[in-house]
Short mmCIF file of C-alpha atoms and ligand atoms in Angstrom, two decimals:
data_model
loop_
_atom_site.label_atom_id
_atom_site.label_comp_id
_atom_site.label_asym_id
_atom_site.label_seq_id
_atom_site.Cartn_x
_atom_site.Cartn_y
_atom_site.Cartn_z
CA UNK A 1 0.00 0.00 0.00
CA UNK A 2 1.06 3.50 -0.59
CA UNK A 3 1.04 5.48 2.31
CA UNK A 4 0.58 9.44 1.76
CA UNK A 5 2.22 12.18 3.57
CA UNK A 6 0.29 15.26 4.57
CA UNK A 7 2.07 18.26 5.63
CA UNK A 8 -0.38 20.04 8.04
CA UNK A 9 1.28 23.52 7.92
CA UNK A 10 -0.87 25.45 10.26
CA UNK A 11 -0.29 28.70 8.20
CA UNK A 12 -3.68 30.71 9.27
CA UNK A 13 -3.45 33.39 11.60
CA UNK A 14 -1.29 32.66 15.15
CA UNK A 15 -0.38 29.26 13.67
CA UNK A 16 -4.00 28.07 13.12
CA UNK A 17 -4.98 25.55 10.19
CA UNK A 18 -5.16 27.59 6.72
CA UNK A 19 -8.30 26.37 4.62
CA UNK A 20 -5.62 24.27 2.60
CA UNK A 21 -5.19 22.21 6.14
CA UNK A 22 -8.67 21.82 6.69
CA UNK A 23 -9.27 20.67 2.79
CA UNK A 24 -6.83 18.02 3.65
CA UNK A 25 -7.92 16.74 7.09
CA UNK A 26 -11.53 16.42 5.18
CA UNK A 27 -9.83 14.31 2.54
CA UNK A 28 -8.10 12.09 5.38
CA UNK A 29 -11.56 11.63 7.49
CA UNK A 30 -13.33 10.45 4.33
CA UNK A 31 -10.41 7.88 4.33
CA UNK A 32 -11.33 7.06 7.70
CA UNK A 33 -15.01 6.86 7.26
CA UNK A 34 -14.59 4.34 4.42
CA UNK A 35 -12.40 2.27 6.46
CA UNK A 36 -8.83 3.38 5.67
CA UNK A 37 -6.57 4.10 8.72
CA UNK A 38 -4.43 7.32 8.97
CA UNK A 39 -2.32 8.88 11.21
CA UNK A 40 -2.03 11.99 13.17
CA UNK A 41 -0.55 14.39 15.81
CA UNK A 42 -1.92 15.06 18.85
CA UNK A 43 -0.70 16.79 22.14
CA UNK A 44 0.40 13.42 23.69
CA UNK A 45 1.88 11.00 20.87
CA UNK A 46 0.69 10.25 17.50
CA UNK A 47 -2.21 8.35 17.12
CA UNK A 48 -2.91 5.87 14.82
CA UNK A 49 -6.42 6.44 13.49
CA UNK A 50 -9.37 4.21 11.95
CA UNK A 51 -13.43 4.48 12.23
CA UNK A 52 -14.20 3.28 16.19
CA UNK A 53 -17.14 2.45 15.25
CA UNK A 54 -16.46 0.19 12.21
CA UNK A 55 -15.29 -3.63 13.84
CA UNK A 56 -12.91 -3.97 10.48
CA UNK A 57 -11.15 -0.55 10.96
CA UNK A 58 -10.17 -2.01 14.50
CA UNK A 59 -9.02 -4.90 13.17
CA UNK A 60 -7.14 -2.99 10.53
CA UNK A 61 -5.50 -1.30 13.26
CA UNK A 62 -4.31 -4.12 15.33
CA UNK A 63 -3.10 -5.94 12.01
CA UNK A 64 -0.60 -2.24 11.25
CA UNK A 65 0.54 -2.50 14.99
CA UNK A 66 1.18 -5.96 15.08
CA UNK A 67 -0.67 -5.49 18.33
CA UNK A 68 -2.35 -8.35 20.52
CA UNK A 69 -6.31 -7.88 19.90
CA UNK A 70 -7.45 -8.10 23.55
CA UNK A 71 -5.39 -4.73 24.01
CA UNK A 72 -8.32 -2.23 23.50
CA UNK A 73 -8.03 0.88 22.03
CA UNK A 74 -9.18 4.40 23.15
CA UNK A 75 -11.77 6.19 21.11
CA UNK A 76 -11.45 9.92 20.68
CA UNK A 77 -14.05 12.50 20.58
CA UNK A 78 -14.04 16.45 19.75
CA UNK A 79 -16.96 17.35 21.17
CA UNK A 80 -18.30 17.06 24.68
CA UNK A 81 -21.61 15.63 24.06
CA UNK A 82 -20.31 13.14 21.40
CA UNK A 83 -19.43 10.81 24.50
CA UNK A 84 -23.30 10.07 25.08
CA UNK A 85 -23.72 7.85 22.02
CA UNK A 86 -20.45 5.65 23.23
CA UNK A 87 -20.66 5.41 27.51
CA UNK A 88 -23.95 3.79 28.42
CA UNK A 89 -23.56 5.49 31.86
CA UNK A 90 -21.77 9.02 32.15
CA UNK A 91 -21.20 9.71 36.09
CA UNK A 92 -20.56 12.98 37.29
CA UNK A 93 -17.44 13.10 38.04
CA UNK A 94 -16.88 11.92 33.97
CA UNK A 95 -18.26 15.85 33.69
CA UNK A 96 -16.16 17.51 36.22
CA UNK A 97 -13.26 15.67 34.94
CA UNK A 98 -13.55 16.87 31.49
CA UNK A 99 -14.77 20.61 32.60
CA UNK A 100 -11.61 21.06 34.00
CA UNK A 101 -9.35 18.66 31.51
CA UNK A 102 -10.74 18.30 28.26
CA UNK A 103 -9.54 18.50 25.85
CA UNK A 104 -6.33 17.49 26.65
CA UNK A 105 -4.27 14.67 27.93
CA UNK A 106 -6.47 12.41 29.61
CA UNK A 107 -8.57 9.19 28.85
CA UNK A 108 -11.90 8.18 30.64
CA UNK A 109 -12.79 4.61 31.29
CA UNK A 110 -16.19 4.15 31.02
CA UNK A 111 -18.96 1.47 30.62
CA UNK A 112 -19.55 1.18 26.89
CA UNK A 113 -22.99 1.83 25.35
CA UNK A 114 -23.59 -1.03 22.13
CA UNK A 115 -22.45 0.67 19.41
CA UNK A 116 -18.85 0.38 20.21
CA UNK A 117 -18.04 -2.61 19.08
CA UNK A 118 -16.11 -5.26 21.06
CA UNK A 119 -13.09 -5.25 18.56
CA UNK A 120 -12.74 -1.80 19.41
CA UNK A 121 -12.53 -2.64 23.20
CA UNK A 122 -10.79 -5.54 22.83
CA UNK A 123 -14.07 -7.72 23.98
CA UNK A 124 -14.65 -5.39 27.44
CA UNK A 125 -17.78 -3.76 28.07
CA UNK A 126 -15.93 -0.37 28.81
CA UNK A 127 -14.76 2.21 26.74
CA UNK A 128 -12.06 4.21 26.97
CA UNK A 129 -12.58 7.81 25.67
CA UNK A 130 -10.21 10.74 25.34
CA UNK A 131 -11.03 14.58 23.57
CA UNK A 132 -7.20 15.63 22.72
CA UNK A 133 -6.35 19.28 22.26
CA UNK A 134 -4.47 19.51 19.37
CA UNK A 135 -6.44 21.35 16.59
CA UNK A 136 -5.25 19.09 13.92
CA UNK A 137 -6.43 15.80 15.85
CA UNK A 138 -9.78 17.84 16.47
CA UNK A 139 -10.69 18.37 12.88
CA UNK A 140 -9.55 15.32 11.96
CA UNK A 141 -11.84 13.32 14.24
CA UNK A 142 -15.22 15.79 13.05
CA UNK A 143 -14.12 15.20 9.82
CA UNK A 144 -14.00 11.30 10.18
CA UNK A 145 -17.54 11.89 12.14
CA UNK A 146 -16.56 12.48 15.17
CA UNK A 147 -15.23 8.98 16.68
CA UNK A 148 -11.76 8.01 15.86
CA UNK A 149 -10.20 4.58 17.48
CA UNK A 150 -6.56 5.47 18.15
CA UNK A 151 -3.64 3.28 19.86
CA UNK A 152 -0.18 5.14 19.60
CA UNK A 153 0.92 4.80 16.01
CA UNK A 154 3.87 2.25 16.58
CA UNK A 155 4.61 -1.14 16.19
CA UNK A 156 3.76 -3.01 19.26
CA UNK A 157 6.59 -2.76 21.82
CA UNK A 158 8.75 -0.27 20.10
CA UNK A 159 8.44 4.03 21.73
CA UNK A 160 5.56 6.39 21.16
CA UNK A 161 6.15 8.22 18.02
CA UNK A 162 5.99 12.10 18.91
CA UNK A 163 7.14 12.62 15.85
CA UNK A 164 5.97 12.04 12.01
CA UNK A 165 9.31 10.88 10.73
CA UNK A 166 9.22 8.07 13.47
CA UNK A 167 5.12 6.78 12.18
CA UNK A 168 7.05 6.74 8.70
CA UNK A 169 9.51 4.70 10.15
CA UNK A 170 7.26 1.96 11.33
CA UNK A 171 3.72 2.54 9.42
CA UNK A 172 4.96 3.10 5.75
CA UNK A 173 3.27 1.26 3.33
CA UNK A 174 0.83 -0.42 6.37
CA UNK A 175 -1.83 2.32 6.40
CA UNK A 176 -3.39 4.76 3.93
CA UNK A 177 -1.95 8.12 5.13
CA UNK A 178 0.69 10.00 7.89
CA UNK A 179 -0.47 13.36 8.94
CA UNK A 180 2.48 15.14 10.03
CA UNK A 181 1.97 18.30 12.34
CA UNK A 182 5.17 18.83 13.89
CA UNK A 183 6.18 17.51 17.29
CA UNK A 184 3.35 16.99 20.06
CA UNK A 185 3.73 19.05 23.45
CA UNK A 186 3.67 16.46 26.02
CA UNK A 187 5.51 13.75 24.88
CA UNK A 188 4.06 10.62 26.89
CA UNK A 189 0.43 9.05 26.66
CA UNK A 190 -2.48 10.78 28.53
CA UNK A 191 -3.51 9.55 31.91
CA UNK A 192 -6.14 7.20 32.10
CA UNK A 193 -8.28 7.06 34.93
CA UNK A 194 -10.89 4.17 35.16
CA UNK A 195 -14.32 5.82 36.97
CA UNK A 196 -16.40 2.06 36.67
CA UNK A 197 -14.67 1.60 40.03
CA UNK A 198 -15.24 3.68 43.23
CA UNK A 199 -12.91 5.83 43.98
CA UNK A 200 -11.76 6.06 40.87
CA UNK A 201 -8.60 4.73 39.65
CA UNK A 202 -5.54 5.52 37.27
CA UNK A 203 -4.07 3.05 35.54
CA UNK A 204 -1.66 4.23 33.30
CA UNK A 205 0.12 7.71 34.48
CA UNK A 206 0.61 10.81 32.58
CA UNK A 207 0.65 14.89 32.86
CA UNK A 208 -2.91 14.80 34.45
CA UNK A 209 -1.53 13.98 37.78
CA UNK A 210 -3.46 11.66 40.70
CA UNK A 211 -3.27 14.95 42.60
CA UNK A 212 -4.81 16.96 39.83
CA UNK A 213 -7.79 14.50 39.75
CA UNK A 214 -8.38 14.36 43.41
CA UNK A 215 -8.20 17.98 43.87
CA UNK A 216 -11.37 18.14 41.22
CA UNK A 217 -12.92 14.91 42.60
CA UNK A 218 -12.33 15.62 46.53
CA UNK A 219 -11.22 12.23 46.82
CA UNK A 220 -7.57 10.50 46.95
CA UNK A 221 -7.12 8.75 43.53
CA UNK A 222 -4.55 5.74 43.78
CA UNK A 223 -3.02 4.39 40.93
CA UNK A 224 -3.18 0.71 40.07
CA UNK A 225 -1.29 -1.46 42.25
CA UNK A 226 -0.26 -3.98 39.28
CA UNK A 227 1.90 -0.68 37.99
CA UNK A 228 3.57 0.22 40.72
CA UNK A 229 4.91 -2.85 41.55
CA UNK A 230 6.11 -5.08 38.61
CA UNK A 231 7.16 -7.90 41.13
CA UNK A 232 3.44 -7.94 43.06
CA UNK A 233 2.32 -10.79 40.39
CA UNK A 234 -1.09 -8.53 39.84
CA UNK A 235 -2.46 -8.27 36.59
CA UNK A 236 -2.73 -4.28 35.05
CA UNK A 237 -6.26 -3.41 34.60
CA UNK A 238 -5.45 -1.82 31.56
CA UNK A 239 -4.73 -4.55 29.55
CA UNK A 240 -1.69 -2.64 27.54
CA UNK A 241 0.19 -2.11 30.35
CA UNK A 242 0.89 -5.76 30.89
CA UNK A 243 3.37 -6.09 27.32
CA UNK A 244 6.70 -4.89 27.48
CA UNK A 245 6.67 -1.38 26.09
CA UNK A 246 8.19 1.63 24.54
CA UNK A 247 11.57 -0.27 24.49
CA UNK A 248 14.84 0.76 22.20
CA UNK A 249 16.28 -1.50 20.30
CA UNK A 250 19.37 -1.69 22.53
CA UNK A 251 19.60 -3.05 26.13
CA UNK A 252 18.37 -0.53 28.35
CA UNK A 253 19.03 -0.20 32.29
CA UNK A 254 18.81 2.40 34.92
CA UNK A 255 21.04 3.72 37.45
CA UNK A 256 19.92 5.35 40.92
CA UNK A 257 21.43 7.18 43.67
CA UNK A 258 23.18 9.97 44.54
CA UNK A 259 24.14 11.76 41.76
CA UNK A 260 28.29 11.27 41.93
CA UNK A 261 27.38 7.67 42.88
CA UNK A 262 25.38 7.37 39.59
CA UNK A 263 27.77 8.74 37.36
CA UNK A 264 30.67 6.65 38.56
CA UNK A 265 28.71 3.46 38.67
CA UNK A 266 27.70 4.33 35.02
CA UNK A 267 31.28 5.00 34.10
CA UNK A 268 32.18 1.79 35.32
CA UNK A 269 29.85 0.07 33.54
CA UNK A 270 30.43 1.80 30.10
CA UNK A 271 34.35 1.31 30.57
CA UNK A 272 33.12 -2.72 30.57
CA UNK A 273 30.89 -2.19 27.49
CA UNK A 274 33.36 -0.34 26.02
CA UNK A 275 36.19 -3.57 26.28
CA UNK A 276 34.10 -5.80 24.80
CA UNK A 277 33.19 -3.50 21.47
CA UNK A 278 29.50 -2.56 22.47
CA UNK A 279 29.00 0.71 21.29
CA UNK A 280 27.51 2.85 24.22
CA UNK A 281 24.53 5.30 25.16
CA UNK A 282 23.72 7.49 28.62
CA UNK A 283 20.78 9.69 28.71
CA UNK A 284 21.36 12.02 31.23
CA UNK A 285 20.65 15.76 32.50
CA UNK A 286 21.90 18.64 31.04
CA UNK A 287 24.33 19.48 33.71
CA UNK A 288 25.75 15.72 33.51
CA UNK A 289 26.61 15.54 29.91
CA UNK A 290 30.52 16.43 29.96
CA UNK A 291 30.75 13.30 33.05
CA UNK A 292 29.91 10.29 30.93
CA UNK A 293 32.66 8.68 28.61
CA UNK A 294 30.27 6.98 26.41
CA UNK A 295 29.60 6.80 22.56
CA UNK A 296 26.74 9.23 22.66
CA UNK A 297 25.01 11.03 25.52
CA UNK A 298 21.50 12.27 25.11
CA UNK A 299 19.95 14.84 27.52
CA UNK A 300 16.81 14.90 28.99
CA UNK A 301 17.11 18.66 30.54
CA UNK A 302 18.06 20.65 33.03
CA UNK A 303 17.85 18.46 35.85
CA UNK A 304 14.40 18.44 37.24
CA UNK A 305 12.39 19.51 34.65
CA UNK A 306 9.83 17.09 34.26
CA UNK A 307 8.18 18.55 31.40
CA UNK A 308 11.58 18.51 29.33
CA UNK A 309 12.38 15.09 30.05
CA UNK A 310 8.72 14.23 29.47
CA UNK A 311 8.85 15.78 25.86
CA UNK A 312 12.34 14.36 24.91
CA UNK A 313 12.05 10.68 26.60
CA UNK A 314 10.51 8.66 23.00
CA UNK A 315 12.71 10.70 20.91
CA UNK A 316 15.89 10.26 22.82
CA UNK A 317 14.92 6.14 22.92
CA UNK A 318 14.38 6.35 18.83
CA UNK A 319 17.69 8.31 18.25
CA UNK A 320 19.41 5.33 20.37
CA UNK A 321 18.13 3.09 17.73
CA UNK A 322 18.90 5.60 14.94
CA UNK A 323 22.92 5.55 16.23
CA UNK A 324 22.61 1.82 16.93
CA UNK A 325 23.60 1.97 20.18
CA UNK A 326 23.59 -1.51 21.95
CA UNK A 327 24.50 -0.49 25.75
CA UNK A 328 22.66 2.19 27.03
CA UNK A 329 22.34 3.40 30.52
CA UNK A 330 19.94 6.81 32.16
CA UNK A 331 19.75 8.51 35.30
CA UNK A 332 16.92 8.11 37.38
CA UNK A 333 14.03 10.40 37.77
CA UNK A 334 12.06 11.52 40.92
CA UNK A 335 8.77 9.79 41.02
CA UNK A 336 6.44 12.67 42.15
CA UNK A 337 4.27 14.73 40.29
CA UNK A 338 4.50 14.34 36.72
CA UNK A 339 7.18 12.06 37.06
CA UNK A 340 5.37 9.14 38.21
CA UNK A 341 4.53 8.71 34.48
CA UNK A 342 8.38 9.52 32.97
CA UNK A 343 9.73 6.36 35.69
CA UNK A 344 6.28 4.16 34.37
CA UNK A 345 7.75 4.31 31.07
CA UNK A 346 11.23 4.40 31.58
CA UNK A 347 11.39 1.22 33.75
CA UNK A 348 9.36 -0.75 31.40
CA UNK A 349 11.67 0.67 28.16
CA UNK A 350 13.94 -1.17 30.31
CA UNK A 351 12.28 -4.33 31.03
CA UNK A 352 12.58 -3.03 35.00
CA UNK A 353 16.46 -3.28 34.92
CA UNK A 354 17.58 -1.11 37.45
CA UNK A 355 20.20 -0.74 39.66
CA UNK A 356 20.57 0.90 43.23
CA UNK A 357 23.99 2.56 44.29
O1 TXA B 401 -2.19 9.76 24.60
C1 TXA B 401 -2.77 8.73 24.26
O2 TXA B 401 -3.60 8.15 25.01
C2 TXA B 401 -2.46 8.15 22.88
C3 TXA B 401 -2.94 9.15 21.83
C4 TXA B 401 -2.81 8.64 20.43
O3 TXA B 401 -4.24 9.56 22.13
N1 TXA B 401 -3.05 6.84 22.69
C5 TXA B 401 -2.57 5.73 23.31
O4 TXA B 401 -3.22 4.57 22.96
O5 TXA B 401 -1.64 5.74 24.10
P1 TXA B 401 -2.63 3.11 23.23
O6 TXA B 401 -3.55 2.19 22.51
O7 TXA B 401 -1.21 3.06 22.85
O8 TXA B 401 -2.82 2.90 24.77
C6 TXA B 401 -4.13 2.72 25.26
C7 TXA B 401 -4.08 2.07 26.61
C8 TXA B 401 -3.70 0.61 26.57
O9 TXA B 401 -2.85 0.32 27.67
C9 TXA B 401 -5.05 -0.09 26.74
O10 TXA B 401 -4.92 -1.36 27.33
C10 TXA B 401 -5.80 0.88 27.64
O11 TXA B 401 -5.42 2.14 27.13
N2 TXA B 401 -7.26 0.78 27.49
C11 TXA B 401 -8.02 1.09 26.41
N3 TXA B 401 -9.32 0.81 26.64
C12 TXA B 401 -9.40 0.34 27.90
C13 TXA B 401 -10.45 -0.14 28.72
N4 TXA B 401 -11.72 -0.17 28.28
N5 TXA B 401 -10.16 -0.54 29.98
C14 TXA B 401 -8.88 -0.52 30.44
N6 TXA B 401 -7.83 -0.08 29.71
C15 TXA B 401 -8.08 0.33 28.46
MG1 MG B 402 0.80 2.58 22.87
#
């Protein structure tokens, strides 16, 4: 199949979409609404996109991923009110969640009315539906009328793309069309928070922190215990989180500690690499780049700056890959805040190789 590239140039006024933009996004939702799949930005990671509900789009979709088919895939609105026709029951807090969040970066679990078909939800009766941000997402999805199934638009296993150069990389020639609209904002998946259960729960972390839900909800929201603890032999309750995930090609681990402590140990470890002709990656804070003796350092930011690292984290993986590194090593991150979600997605890059100094 050949797969075409649309350049989304967002050259209206204050960087909006020109009618040229808009012509095309209507020429890639008719793909979608007669069953084609197609790619595109949004604020999180590029999704890729096929009619939600159409039950041979989905399987179209899980075919270009290579992705297991009781993985279920999150169905994106851009409109508030389009949700009725796909939850069978909306709870409140599903409205003060998305007065104060959508759109933007997070996906609602919710119980699924029968129009969403079971390929789409990979045979749950629950739904997961996000409203992204990104303008070019937005018309998209009311152009493809107005529900859009969309897993990140990968092959199964391999990073997020946040970029359109890496959905070339692994969807050319496997779907109909690649939107490209620059780089997204965020970086990492949206939070998820499942509200069948009571309180409600996250179960996959992102910028839409368990904090930043309470504090709407007036309630503590926990994350799921399955993801927090890879050894506690509990099964995720999303059913993606279970597969190993957003992994480089090369052998990944991470080093924690005190910051001298982690360089050194690092150092040590490359030297070993190093003697027996591995060539050799760190990804590392700004102010830590000149320390490391390896074959290439990538940097995540000045140190602290969850955001940065948040934004840079797929990218830096893919350009591992792109230098064929085989050995790489990165710093830890703290866990709070927004960082919860960078150490969810580093540790399982890294298959939960990690060592303490
Ligand atoms: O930011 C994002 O969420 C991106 C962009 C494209 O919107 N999409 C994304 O989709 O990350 P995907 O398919 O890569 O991840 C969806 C996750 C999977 O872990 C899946 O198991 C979980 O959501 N999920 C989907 N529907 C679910 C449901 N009904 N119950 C529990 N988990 C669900
Ligand atoms: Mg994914």
């Amino acid at each position: 199949m050949e797969t075409e590239i649309i350049n989304i140039e967002k050259s209206g006024p204050d960087g909006s979409l020109s009618a040229k933009d808009l012509e095309a996004l209507k020429h890639c939702g008719e793909i979608i609404k007669e069953g084609g799949l197609v790619a595109f930005p949004t604020e999180t990671v590029y999704g890729l996109g096929g009619d939600a509900l159409n039950p041979e789009s989905s399987k179209k979709i899980y075919a270009a991923k290579g992705r297991p088919s009781d993985n279920p895939l999150i169905v994106h609105i851009a409109e508030w009110g389009d949700i009725k026709k796909i939850a069978a029951d909306i709870p409140v807090e599903a409205k003060m969640l998305a007065d104060t969040f959508w759109p933007g970066p997070l996906t609602m679990i919710l119980k699924k009315a029968d129009i969403v078909p079971m390929e789409t939800t990979g045979g749950l009766d629950t739904v997961a539906v996000r409203y992204p941000s990104d303008i070019v997402a937005q018309e998209l999805i009311k152009a493809a009328g107005g529900y859009v199934a969309a897993p990140s638009a990968n092959i199964s296993g391999r990073p997020s793309p946040t970029q359109a150069k890496y959905v070339i990389e692994d969807m050319d020639g496997r779907i109909c069309a690649i939107i490209d609209g620059g780089e997204g904002e965020i970086g990492l998946e949206s939070t998820i928070v499942d509200l069948t259960v009571n309180p409600p729960q996250v179960l996959r972390p992102g910028f839409i922190t368990n904090e930043m839900l309470g504090s709407v909800l007036g309630t503590e929201v926990e994350t799921d215990k399955a993801i927090l603890d890879a050894d506690s032999g509990l099964k995720p309750r999303a059913p993606g989180m279970k597969y190993r995930h957003y992994a480089p090609k090369g052998d990944l681990t991470i080093v924690e500690g005190e910051s001298s402590e982690v360089v050194n140990k690092i150092n040590e470890l490359l030297a070993a690499d190093r003697a027996a002709g591995f060539k050799t990656g760190v990804m590392a804070c700004d102010e830590n780049e000149k320390l490391y003796d390896a074959d290439v350092v990538m940097l995540t930011g000045p140190k602290g700056d969850q955001k940065a690292a948040a934004h840079r984290l797929y990218t830096i993986l893919r350009s591992f890959d792109d230098e064929d590194v085989v050995r790489i090593y990165s710093e830890s991150f703290a866990k709070d805040g927004f960082g919860a979600a960078i150490m969810n997605r580093l540790l399982k890059a890294a298959g939960h190789k990690l060592i303490k100094c």
